[in-house]
Amino acid sequence: MKENRKSGMTFIVKMITNIMIGFMIVFGGYIVLFGHITPGGGFPGGVMIALAYILVTLAYGRNIVERKVSGITASVVDDLGALTFWFIGIIGLCVGGEFLYNFLGKGKPFHIFSAGTIILNNIAITLKVGMSLYAIFLALAILGRVVTDKNERKDEQ
Amino acid sequence: METLLPLFVAIPIFSAILILLVGKWDKKIFPRIWSILTTLSLLVLLVLFWDKGTIIHEMSGWKPPYGIVLIKDSLSQLMLLIVNGVAFLTIVYSYSYILRYEDYLRFFSLFMLMLAGMNGVVLTGDLFNLYVFLEIASLASYALVGYGVGGEELEASFKYLILGVFASMLILFGVGMVYSVTGSLNMADIARFLISHPGNKAVLMASGLFIVGFGLKAGLVPFHAWLPDAHPSAPAPISAMLSGVLIKVLGIYSMIRVFYHVIGITPIISNTFLAIGCLSMIVGALMGFGQDDMKRLFAFSSISQMGFVMVGIGLGTPLGIIGALFHLLNHAGFKSLLFLSSGAIEGETGTRNLSELGGLREKMPVTSASSVVGSLSISGVPPFNGFWSKLIIILAAFQAGKIWVASLLVLTAFLTLSYYLKFQKNAIFGNIVEKVKGAREAPMPMVVPLVLFAVICLFVGVFNYTIISNIIIPAQQILMDRGGYILSIFGNI
């Protein structure tokens, strides 16, 4: 916890983050899972989930959040999201003869398991968008790390 | 057959992701081999689709006015040949060229994304989808231009980014305007609507936006400011792709597809094309004269040659369009050859400045011979391919009664010959200078594409009649037949 106090923002911001983060991820997940029946979908849901991670990065500093999800994990998950979408399209091509053909049953309208592959596509887009936004943020935060390291060195001197 | 059509876009996108994913474990060999396999498979796919007539694929099973359609006709086939042919030879060349950079993964991954974007632009039958693919190809190319991450590269990339995004914004505005008028994004549906409701002012405004937007992507004067910086700064294979393919697909192809098939060509638009073409031709050639940097010279020459194409299209006669499309094909061959050979020369001598080069023909015989073939082709010396396409465009200008345009064309052809003679005299022939003394022939994977490009230039030049009657004339007929385009999508509904 000593490190926690040293890096990142003030105690107030950290407390608020602790409370908010769960709500953000749950709301993001809701937006994704109900994307095919209510306004929303993979992109906005993914952005919300990415924002939860970015909020933690801002409040606690880069090192803490990278212990949970590192840049490499983020980029691998991002690639897997894209691949999932691609495979859903190709399975449609193989089964129905058209790219992204809806090969699952349509289900009952206005229920969560309806609209066939759209919910799977939304989840794939969430992985792609969420993790790539987070990875972009980490990439931009490299400069921040360089500056912090310099300051720490100055403090030691 | 039509089932396989989306693979032209899907295969390179899959490769782009896979290269990044597998690249976490194998950074050096896999990306290079896999991208060669990818481009090869695209060529095989093209052979499968060759001369099969017009093929339509409804994405996800939605019927045309509602869903996105992919359409492969003779015009798309010509462009697919250019895109995938140049991409294959360029990727083979990159196998050795990439050794001078540390990061292989992102180069090949972005290259594949660019390829996917360009194949998508060529195949799509939906106006907004055209914009999306255009952005995919452009975004990948912005990053690739700055791949060397030196000061000059980043500056060129940033300039290209700003102007490119501005162009995309104008195109998006144009698409929005057309959508607000017609209520549809399907190209054939828009064309059908505009035929029955002619003379809409908003569509005229959108035409202006499209001319500026696509003109910026094509690097035509007066929208050319990004091109002479971006082409020299990019790695040589990317310069070859940018000049050989990207400006043609995103600029010229999109422009002719949108104006001939969707909005409909009018005398105002043809004359604008003609004026922009003449301006690009002359300004590009005159600016090319003063350049000392080899790649910058080629970049200005690209502007000038795109001017030739625009003049051919602006004439609007069948002969003019045949000449323009044939010149499009030829320019992809010789300009890619020249950019790739400049990369080989730079790799061996460490300089691109013509004043610091000389006598390469003794040290690098194969590279020199193929770049001489390239420069003879682009200057329009028979029997190479450039001669025939320029001849057709000049004949078309005379036939259309535009004597001034024809004389400008002849003048530019002469100017082109003279600045390529300068390139040959300074770099290839002459005495061996200090920097060239240590030069050796470039490695095999770099030389083979150069020789193949040179052979293609000669082959197309010698068998010009066969090429024109089998590839170019069907494309020209498709391009000038707006009703046929609409019927090919809505005919069986």
XYZ file of C-alpha atoms in Angstrom:
650
model
C 0.000 0.000 0.000
C 2.990 2.264 0.459
C 3.501 2.291 -3.293
C -0.193 2.988 -3.735
C 0.034 6.139 -1.751
C 3.129 7.347 -3.552
C 1.950 6.968 -7.163
C -1.229 8.297 -8.735
C -3.692 10.870 -7.529
C -5.088 11.839 -4.129
C -6.958 9.617 -1.679
C -10.333 11.128 -2.692
C -9.884 10.222 -6.334
C -8.810 6.698 -5.415
C -11.840 6.163 -3.168
C -14.251 7.398 -5.834
C -12.534 5.163 -8.389
C -12.933 2.147 -6.108
C -16.665 2.791 -5.890
C -17.184 3.664 -9.559
C -15.189 0.935 -11.217
C -17.607 -1.907 -10.540
C -20.558 0.081 -11.812
C -18.675 1.067 -14.956
C -17.757 -2.496 -15.859
C -21.232 -3.826 -15.109
C -22.886 -1.055 -17.114
C -20.440 -1.658 -19.975
C -21.275 -5.352 -19.907
C -24.992 -4.553 -19.892
C -24.622 -2.259 -22.915
C -22.797 -5.046 -24.770
C -25.115 -7.909 -23.880
C -28.287 -5.968 -24.624
C -26.796 -4.272 -27.680
C -29.065 -6.152 -30.063
C -32.327 -5.193 -28.322
C -31.648 -1.745 -26.868
C -29.478 1.119 -28.130
C -25.826 0.218 -27.620
C -23.586 -2.562 -28.755
C -19.982 -3.678 -28.832
C -18.393 -0.317 -29.500
C -19.969 1.805 -26.738
C -19.786 -1.068 -24.256
C -16.147 -1.687 -25.114
C -15.351 1.993 -24.684
C -16.963 1.953 -21.215
C -14.955 -1.069 -20.130
C -11.773 0.504 -21.497
C -12.607 3.704 -19.618
C -12.849 1.740 -16.375
C -9.286 0.512 -16.883
C -8.134 3.975 -17.935
C -9.704 5.474 -14.794
C -7.746 3.045 -12.640
C -4.575 3.949 -14.552
C -5.207 7.646 -13.924
C -6.025 7.215 -10.259
C -3.390 4.641 -9.244
C -0.670 5.094 -11.861
C 0.423 2.864 -14.670
C 2.385 0.301 -12.674
C -0.525 -0.878 -10.544
C -2.904 -1.489 -13.432
C -0.270 -3.133 -15.572
C 0.103 -5.829 -12.923
C -3.523 -6.838 -13.640
C -3.591 -6.468 -17.443
C -0.262 -5.824 -19.120
C 0.162 -4.140 -22.479
C 0.986 -7.456 -24.147
C -2.115 -9.170 -22.722
C -4.193 -6.237 -23.927
C -2.825 -6.518 -27.444
C -3.274 -10.307 -27.535
C -6.905 -10.018 -26.361
C -7.406 -7.258 -28.913
C -6.146 -9.539 -31.711
C -8.295 -12.421 -30.449
C -11.373 -10.165 -30.533
C -10.694 -9.298 -34.152
C -10.066 -12.951 -35.003
C -13.341 -13.974 -33.337
C -15.274 -11.525 -35.481
C -13.446 -12.772 -38.564
C -14.259 -16.399 -37.770
C -17.934 -15.601 -37.182
C -17.976 -14.037 -40.647
C -16.171 -16.972 -42.245
C -18.401 -19.573 -40.536
C -21.333 -17.668 -42.048
C -19.592 -17.882 -45.419
C -19.116 -21.636 -45.072
C -22.607 -22.360 -43.722
C -24.823 -19.909 -45.584
C -22.696 -18.896 -48.553
C -22.587 -15.251 -47.476
C -20.031 -13.455 -45.345
C -21.428 -12.785 -41.826
C -24.494 -14.927 -42.598
C -26.596 -15.298 -39.452
C -26.183 -19.038 -38.905
C -27.662 -19.270 -35.397
C -31.380 -19.457 -34.628
C -33.104 -16.083 -34.400
C -34.759 -16.863 -31.037
C -37.618 -14.957 -29.438
C -37.623 -11.204 -30.175
C -36.649 -8.920 -27.230
C -34.969 -11.734 -25.301
C -31.273 -11.802 -24.606
C -30.704 -14.963 -26.654
C -32.111 -13.661 -29.891
C -30.847 -12.197 -33.170
C -28.419 -15.086 -33.744
C -24.773 -14.145 -34.196
C -25.186 -10.446 -33.455
C -24.589 -10.907 -29.735
C -21.401 -12.882 -30.463
C -20.247 -10.160 -32.834
C -20.918 -7.566 -30.146
C -18.760 -9.473 -27.666
C -15.951 -9.770 -30.241
C -16.161 -6.021 -30.921
C -16.054 -5.341 -27.169
C -12.801 -7.266 -26.810
C -11.341 -5.494 -29.818
C -12.429 -1.951 -28.971
C -11.998 -2.152 -25.209
C -8.546 -3.660 -25.234
C -7.212 -1.612 -28.131
C -8.312 1.660 -26.499
C -6.650 0.538 -23.280
C -3.487 -0.464 -25.184
C -3.442 2.904 -26.959
C -3.735 4.637 -23.591
C -0.844 2.572 -22.188
C 1.238 3.407 -25.266
C 0.555 7.101 -24.742
C 1.415 6.742 -21.051
C 4.986 5.643 -21.898
C 5.995 9.291 -21.944
C 4.472 9.700 -18.510
C 6.638 6.873 -17.210
C 9.806 8.459 -18.595
C 8.997 11.776 -16.885
C 8.108 10.051 -13.572
C 11.317 8.025 -13.644
C 13.337 11.202 -14.168
C 11.597 12.923 -11.262
C 12.192 9.936 -8.987
C 15.850 9.966 -9.876
C 15.975 13.668 -9.022
C 14.310 12.975 -5.667
C 16.903 10.302 -4.869
C 19.714 12.710 -5.643
C -18.262 -18.751 -57.243
C -19.679 -15.566 -55.740
C -19.267 -17.123 -52.297
C -15.509 -16.571 -52.455
C -15.648 -12.872 -53.340
C -15.307 -11.501 -49.743
C -12.050 -13.443 -49.391
C -10.263 -10.684 -51.319
C -10.778 -8.529 -48.219
C -10.967 -11.250 -45.577
C -7.658 -12.981 -46.343
C -5.411 -9.918 -45.921
C -7.289 -8.814 -42.787
C -6.801 -12.283 -41.294
C -3.088 -12.123 -42.155
C -2.752 -8.687 -40.599
C -4.137 -9.987 -37.286
C -2.311 -13.308 -37.416
C 1.049 -11.670 -38.113
C 0.643 -9.517 -34.990
C -0.517 -12.477 -32.894
C 2.051 -15.078 -33.972
C 4.659 -12.326 -34.113
C 4.694 -12.308 -30.309
C 6.663 -15.563 -30.606
C 8.346 -15.363 -34.025
C 9.282 -11.839 -34.968
C 11.515 -12.383 -37.984
C 10.694 -15.275 -40.295
C 6.941 -15.817 -39.958
C 5.766 -12.304 -40.959
C 7.836 -12.354 -44.132
C 6.878 -15.855 -45.266
C 3.223 -15.483 -44.304
C 2.774 -12.215 -46.196
C 4.272 -13.738 -49.339
C 1.804 -16.648 -48.989
C -1.077 -14.215 -48.469
C -0.380 -12.165 -51.570
C 0.184 -15.351 -53.550
C -3.195 -16.717 -52.435
C -4.841 -13.454 -53.520
C -3.314 -13.900 -56.974
C -4.634 -17.479 -57.108
C -8.054 -16.159 -56.099
C -7.846 -13.585 -58.889
C -7.049 -16.347 -61.400
C -10.155 -18.239 -60.170
C -12.279 -15.146 -60.772
C -10.645 -14.173 -64.060
C -13.088 -13.395 -66.892
C -16.089 -14.879 -65.116
C -18.262 -11.873 -65.958
C -19.970 -9.697 -63.394
C -20.196 -11.377 -59.996
C -22.235 -10.019 -57.107
C -22.011 -10.997 -53.430
C -24.679 -9.887 -50.988
C -23.053 -9.496 -47.583
C -24.846 -11.355 -44.818
C -27.678 -12.213 -47.209
C -29.341 -8.780 -47.355
C -30.720 -7.826 -50.763
C -29.039 -4.897 -52.594
C -30.705 -1.612 -51.648
C -30.621 -2.599 -47.947
C -27.341 -4.437 -47.461
C -23.789 -4.032 -48.674
C -22.975 -5.670 -51.987
C -19.582 -6.555 -53.368
C -19.400 -6.408 -57.149
C -16.661 -7.721 -59.390
C -16.895 -6.561 -63.001
C -14.244 -6.069 -65.681
C -13.200 -2.703 -64.242
C -12.742 -4.167 -60.742
C -10.903 -7.067 -62.323
C -8.393 -4.701 -63.951
C -7.867 -2.891 -60.652
C -7.588 -6.173 -58.694
C -4.899 -7.273 -61.139
C -2.966 -4.042 -60.538
C -3.377 -4.102 -56.736
C -2.576 -7.749 -56.112
C 0.093 -8.051 -58.798
C 2.081 -5.091 -57.518
C 1.489 -6.153 -53.899
C 2.896 -9.651 -54.526
C 6.090 -8.447 -56.201
C 6.523 -5.711 -53.582
C 6.172 -8.183 -50.720
C 8.770 -10.454 -52.321
C 11.053 -7.422 -52.567
C 10.364 -6.548 -48.913
C 11.658 -9.962 -47.844
C 15.191 -8.566 -48.024
C 14.462 -4.859 -47.868
C 12.868 -5.058 -44.411
C 16.210 -6.239 -42.940
C 17.252 -2.613 -42.608
C 14.442 -1.961 -40.103
C 14.178 -3.447 -36.629
C 10.435 -3.998 -36.456
C 9.059 -6.403 -39.059
C 5.663 -7.160 -37.565
C 3.986 -3.827 -37.921
C 5.313 -3.294 -41.436
C 3.740 -6.465 -42.782
C 0.622 -6.133 -40.660
C -0.039 -2.586 -41.855
C 0.809 -3.599 -45.406
C -1.853 -6.322 -45.262
C -4.407 -3.865 -43.855
C -3.618 -1.446 -46.672
C -4.069 -4.275 -49.166
C -7.409 -5.260 -47.603
C -8.579 -1.654 -47.770
C -7.648 -1.304 -51.414
C -9.253 -4.610 -52.431
C -12.358 -3.470 -50.567
C -12.471 -0.104 -52.347
C -12.210 -1.887 -55.670
C -14.934 -4.430 -54.919
C -17.538 -2.535 -52.948
C -20.885 -1.460 -54.370
C -21.837 0.735 -51.434
C -20.869 4.378 -51.130
C -20.323 4.464 -47.372
C -18.493 1.158 -47.484
C -16.205 2.746 -50.087
C -15.417 5.473 -47.552
C -14.709 2.911 -44.808
C -12.309 0.862 -46.929
C -10.696 4.061 -48.157
C -10.032 5.029 -44.541
C -8.577 1.595 -43.718
C -6.127 1.869 -46.612
C -5.310 5.506 -45.847
C -4.748 5.009 -42.104
C -2.398 2.117 -42.778
C -0.519 4.203 -45.327
C -0.109 7.171 -42.935
C 1.641 4.895 -40.471
C 3.728 3.226 -43.174
C 4.981 6.543 -44.596
C 6.417 7.401 -41.186
C 7.846 3.918 -40.690
C 11.450 5.107 -40.464
C 10.483 7.389 -37.502
C 13.175 9.904 -38.432
C 12.377 13.610 -38.335
C 11.790 13.875 -42.071
C 9.626 10.762 -42.211
C 7.434 11.868 -39.330
C 6.997 15.324 -40.815
C 5.958 13.852 -44.164
C 3.653 11.385 -42.445
C 2.044 14.157 -40.406
C 1.519 16.324 -43.481
C 0.024 13.354 -45.315
C -2.158 12.574 -42.294
C -3.575 16.095 -42.078
C -4.273 16.397 -45.803
C -5.528 12.825 -46.043
C -7.940 13.251 -43.149
C -9.163 16.495 -44.706
C -9.799 14.630 -47.967
C -11.640 11.855 -46.133
C -13.767 14.438 -44.365
C -14.753 16.033 -47.666
C -15.610 12.613 -49.103
C -17.697 11.809 -46.022
C -19.555 15.115 -46.395
C -20.177 14.256 -50.031
C -21.500 10.811 -49.117
C -23.747 12.411 -46.490
C -25.151 14.891 -48.992
C -25.838 12.215 -51.567
C -27.508 10.112 -48.860
C -29.699 13.001 -47.735
C -30.902 13.526 -51.302
C -31.374 9.932 -52.398
C -32.032 8.073 -49.142
C -29.766 5.233 -50.185
C -26.115 4.301 -49.954
C -26.110 1.545 -52.555
C -24.317 2.925 -55.606
C -26.639 1.389 -58.151
C -29.695 2.517 -56.180
C -28.351 6.085 -56.002
C -27.667 6.013 -59.742
C -31.220 4.785 -60.387
C -32.634 7.606 -58.262
C -30.444 10.291 -59.844
C -31.397 9.224 -63.379
C -35.059 9.841 -62.583
C -34.388 13.059 -60.585
C -31.692 14.946 -62.506
C -30.323 18.433 -61.817
C -30.171 18.383 -58.026
C -27.998 21.217 -56.636
C -26.928 19.279 -53.525
C -25.583 16.504 -55.723
C -23.604 19.104 -57.705
C -22.121 20.320 -54.415
C -21.308 16.731 -53.479
C -19.615 16.311 -56.882
C -17.321 19.205 -56.040
C -16.504 17.651 -52.670
C -15.778 14.309 -54.321
C -13.477 15.899 -56.910
C -11.448 17.649 -54.204
C -11.461 14.644 -51.856
C -10.522 11.989 -54.386
C -8.212 14.472 -56.129
C -6.318 14.888 -52.852
C -6.025 11.128 -52.504
C -4.793 10.897 -56.103
C -2.237 13.671 -55.587
C -3.473 15.767 -58.508
C -2.409 19.423 -58.824
C -3.524 21.646 -56.995
C -4.074 19.063 -54.248
C -0.646 17.455 -54.500
C 1.227 19.031 -51.576
C 1.521 15.790 -49.550
C 2.760 13.553 -52.351
C 6.317 14.821 -53.047
C 7.081 14.535 -49.318
C 5.322 11.272 -48.562
C 6.718 9.223 -51.438
C 10.429 9.849 -50.789
C 10.113 9.446 -47.005
C 8.353 6.093 -47.103
C 10.331 2.815 -47.298
C 10.877 1.870 -50.962
C 8.242 -0.926 -51.096
C 5.694 1.455 -49.612
C 6.611 4.176 -52.113
C 6.033 1.605 -54.820
C 2.649 0.706 -53.343
C 1.668 4.344 -52.785
C 2.604 5.473 -56.236
C 1.882 2.267 -58.094
C -1.442 1.404 -56.502
C -2.763 3.571 -53.672
C -3.165 6.873 -55.518
C -4.812 5.005 -58.385
C -7.267 3.004 -56.319
C -8.217 5.628 -53.724
C -8.019 8.528 -56.144
C -8.578 7.711 -59.776
C -10.604 4.493 -59.474
C -12.949 5.871 -56.801
C -13.388 9.035 -58.806
C -14.260 7.298 -62.067
C -16.500 4.762 -60.352
C -18.416 7.458 -58.493
C -18.703 9.856 -61.424
C -19.316 7.423 -64.262
C -21.573 4.991 -62.442
C -23.172 6.808 -59.531
C -23.486 10.528 -60.138
C -23.271 10.471 -63.911
C -20.761 12.333 -66.003
C -21.675 15.811 -67.289
C -19.692 18.213 -69.511
C -18.839 20.387 -66.479
C -17.280 17.451 -64.667
C -15.413 16.182 -67.754
C -13.996 19.622 -68.369
C -12.918 19.868 -64.730
C -11.150 16.530 -65.101
C -9.497 17.778 -68.274
C -8.324 21.009 -66.630
C -7.017 19.234 -63.503
C -5.331 16.655 -65.730
C -3.557 19.233 -67.902
C -2.443 21.194 -64.840
C -1.095 18.086 -63.039
C 0.686 16.915 -66.158
C 2.538 20.161 -66.798
C 3.243 21.140 -63.170
C 4.432 17.631 -62.268
C 6.770 17.484 -65.251
C 8.208 20.969 -64.686
C 8.753 20.313 -60.964
C 10.349 16.966 -61.780
C 13.095 18.740 -63.698
C 14.651 20.501 -60.740
C 14.841 17.518 -58.411
C 18.108 16.062 -57.267
C 16.559 13.423 -54.987
C 15.775 10.386 -57.130
C 12.589 9.421 -55.282
C 11.320 12.989 -55.271
C 11.790 13.072 -59.031
C 9.739 9.883 -59.341
C 7.084 11.366 -57.051
C 6.651 14.449 -59.247
C 6.614 12.185 -62.256
C 3.715 10.277 -60.626
C 1.752 13.524 -60.422
C 2.486 14.177 -64.070
C 1.479 10.667 -65.172
C -1.750 10.810 -63.146
C -2.397 13.988 -65.131
C -2.169 11.907 -68.325
C -4.749 9.497 -66.922
C -7.089 12.304 -65.908
C -6.827 13.874 -69.362
C -7.784 10.557 -70.924
C -10.766 10.250 -68.602
C -11.722 13.904 -69.055
C -11.845 13.512 -72.833
C -14.727 11.144 -72.187
C -14.443 9.353 -75.532
C -14.086 5.556 -75.610
C -10.569 5.881 -77.009
C -9.580 8.340 -74.281
C -10.810 6.021 -71.555
C -9.061 3.033 -73.106
C -5.859 5.062 -73.123
C -6.387 6.195 -69.529
C -7.069 2.698 -68.185
C -4.153 1.274 -70.164
C -1.879 3.999 -68.811
C -3.132 3.172 -65.294
C -2.022 -0.443 -65.773
C 1.310 0.541 -67.326
C 2.106 3.189 -64.748
C 1.600 0.634 -61.958
C 4.284 -1.498 -63.632
C 7.008 0.992 -64.402
C 6.598 3.329 -61.449
C 6.723 0.447 -58.976
C 9.820 -0.785 -60.799
C 11.482 2.620 -60.537
C 10.696 3.073 -56.833
C 11.878 -0.435 -55.993
C 15.113 0.099 -57.925
C 15.647 3.392 -56.085
C 15.396 1.425 -52.848
C 18.004 -1.060 -54.083
C 20.337 1.755 -55.168
C 19.899 3.608 -51.870
C 20.595 0.424 -49.930
C 23.929 -0.111 -51.699
C 25.220 3.458 -52.039
C 23.583 5.182 -49.079
C 22.342 8.112 -51.120
C 19.409 9.032 -53.340
C 20.894 12.232 -54.732
C 21.546 12.099 -58.442
C 24.523 14.452 -58.079
C 26.297 11.946 -55.812
C 25.718 8.918 -58.052
C 27.217 7.678 -61.293
C 28.369 4.548 -63.093
C 25.933 2.163 -61.418
C 25.663 0.103 -64.581
C 29.015 -1.543 -63.875
C 28.464 -2.181 -60.174
C 24.761 -3.127 -60.212
C 24.108 -4.400 -63.743
C 20.710 -6.033 -63.205
C 19.221 -3.193 -61.165
C 20.558 -0.675 -63.669
C 19.204 -2.568 -66.655
C 15.750 -2.855 -65.140
C 15.628 0.793 -64.101
C 16.658 1.770 -67.624
C 13.743 -0.320 -68.898
C 11.488 1.455 -66.390
C 12.606 4.912 -67.389
C 12.367 4.139 -71.109
C 8.843 2.827 -70.540
C 7.697 5.869 -68.614
C 9.252 8.243 -71.154
C 7.270 6.567 -73.903
C 9.947 4.917 -76.015
C 8.654 2.112 -78.266
C 8.303 -0.855 -77.930
C 7.801 -0.465 -74.167
C 4.288 -0.176 -72.731
C 4.296 3.557 -71.894
C 4.571 4.452 -75.568
C 1.318 2.777 -76.529
C -0.817 4.209 -73.758
C 0.501 7.729 -74.302
C -0.020 7.336 -78.035
C -3.636 6.297 -77.494
C -4.331 9.252 -75.195
C -2.741 11.699 -77.659
C -4.691 10.186 -80.578
C -7.872 10.419 -78.513
C -7.231 14.102 -77.854
C -6.783 14.770 -81.579
C -9.870 12.709 -82.348
C -11.910 14.721 -79.850
C -10.786 17.909 -81.605
C -8.889 19.239 -78.589
C -5.691 20.293 -80.358
C -4.394 22.300 -77.372
C -4.716 19.372 -75.052
C -2.995 17.118 -77.565
C -0.072 19.506 -77.938
C 0.254 19.770 -74.142
C 0.308 15.962 -73.989
C 3.093 15.802 -76.575
C 5.044 18.515 -74.757
C 4.743 16.655 -71.441
C 5.809 13.390 -73.017
C 8.902 15.197 -74.274
C 9.577 16.736 -70.834
C 9.200 13.296 -69.221
C 11.760 11.845 -71.595
C 14.200 14.617 -70.797
C 14.106 14.309 -67.008
C 14.359 10.558 -67.163
C 17.393 10.987 -69.430
C 18.824 13.133 -66.637
C 18.203 10.293 -64.183
C 19.878 7.780 -66.485
C 22.846 9.990 -67.292
C 23.546 10.898 -63.671
C 22.868 7.614 -61.919
C 23.245 4.704 -64.313
C 25.789 5.793 -66.887
C 28.849 8.018 -66.536
C 31.966 7.484 -64.459
C 32.029 5.580 -61.196
C 32.063 8.055 -58.327
C 33.268 7.664 -54.744
C 29.993 6.498 -53.197
C 29.344 3.869 -55.850
C 32.762 2.186 -55.524
C 31.710 -0.213 -52.776
C 28.320 -1.042 -54.302
C 27.365 -4.601 -55.158
C 24.298 -6.137 -56.786
C 21.262 -6.148 -54.479
C 20.225 -9.484 -52.879
C 18.196 -11.998 -54.869
C 14.675 -11.338 -53.462
C 15.135 -7.671 -54.345
C 16.462 -8.257 -57.852
C 13.873 -10.811 -58.976
C 10.846 -8.447 -58.650
C 12.784 -5.749 -60.516
C 13.487 -8.094 -63.404
C 9.886 -9.349 -63.394
C 8.553 -5.788 -63.521
C 10.917 -5.010 -66.418
C 9.763 -8.126 -68.267
C 6.134 -7.124 -67.668
C 6.836 -3.639 -69.109
C 8.312 -5.163 -72.251
C 5.660 -7.893 -72.502
C 2.734 -5.464 -72.210
C 4.422 -3.206 -74.742
C 4.948 -5.954 -77.311
C 1.566 -7.656 -76.850
C -0.311 -4.386 -76.395
C -3.136 -5.335 -78.755
C -3.927 -8.565 -76.873
C -3.846 -6.798 -73.507
C -6.038 -3.937 -74.709
C -8.651 -6.127 -76.342
C -8.827 -8.664 -73.494
C -8.475 -6.550 -70.368
C -8.842 -2.860 -71.130
C -11.762 -2.740 -73.582
C -14.148 -4.801 -71.363
C -13.291 -2.460 -68.473
C -13.939 0.587 -70.654
C -17.278 -0.819 -71.796
C -18.332 -1.458 -68.197
C -17.235 2.030 -67.191
C -19.238 3.803 -69.880
C -22.368 1.713 -69.390
C -24.155 3.241 -66.390
C -27.439 1.481 -67.150
C -25.667 -1.847 -67.384
C -24.142 -1.308 -63.943
C -27.588 -0.678 -62.426
C -29.044 -3.672 -64.251
C -26.225 -5.952 -63.115
C -27.296 -5.360 -59.500
C -31.054 -4.907 -59.836
C -31.583 -6.882 -63.028
C -32.747 -10.084 -61.384
C -34.913 -8.515 -58.696
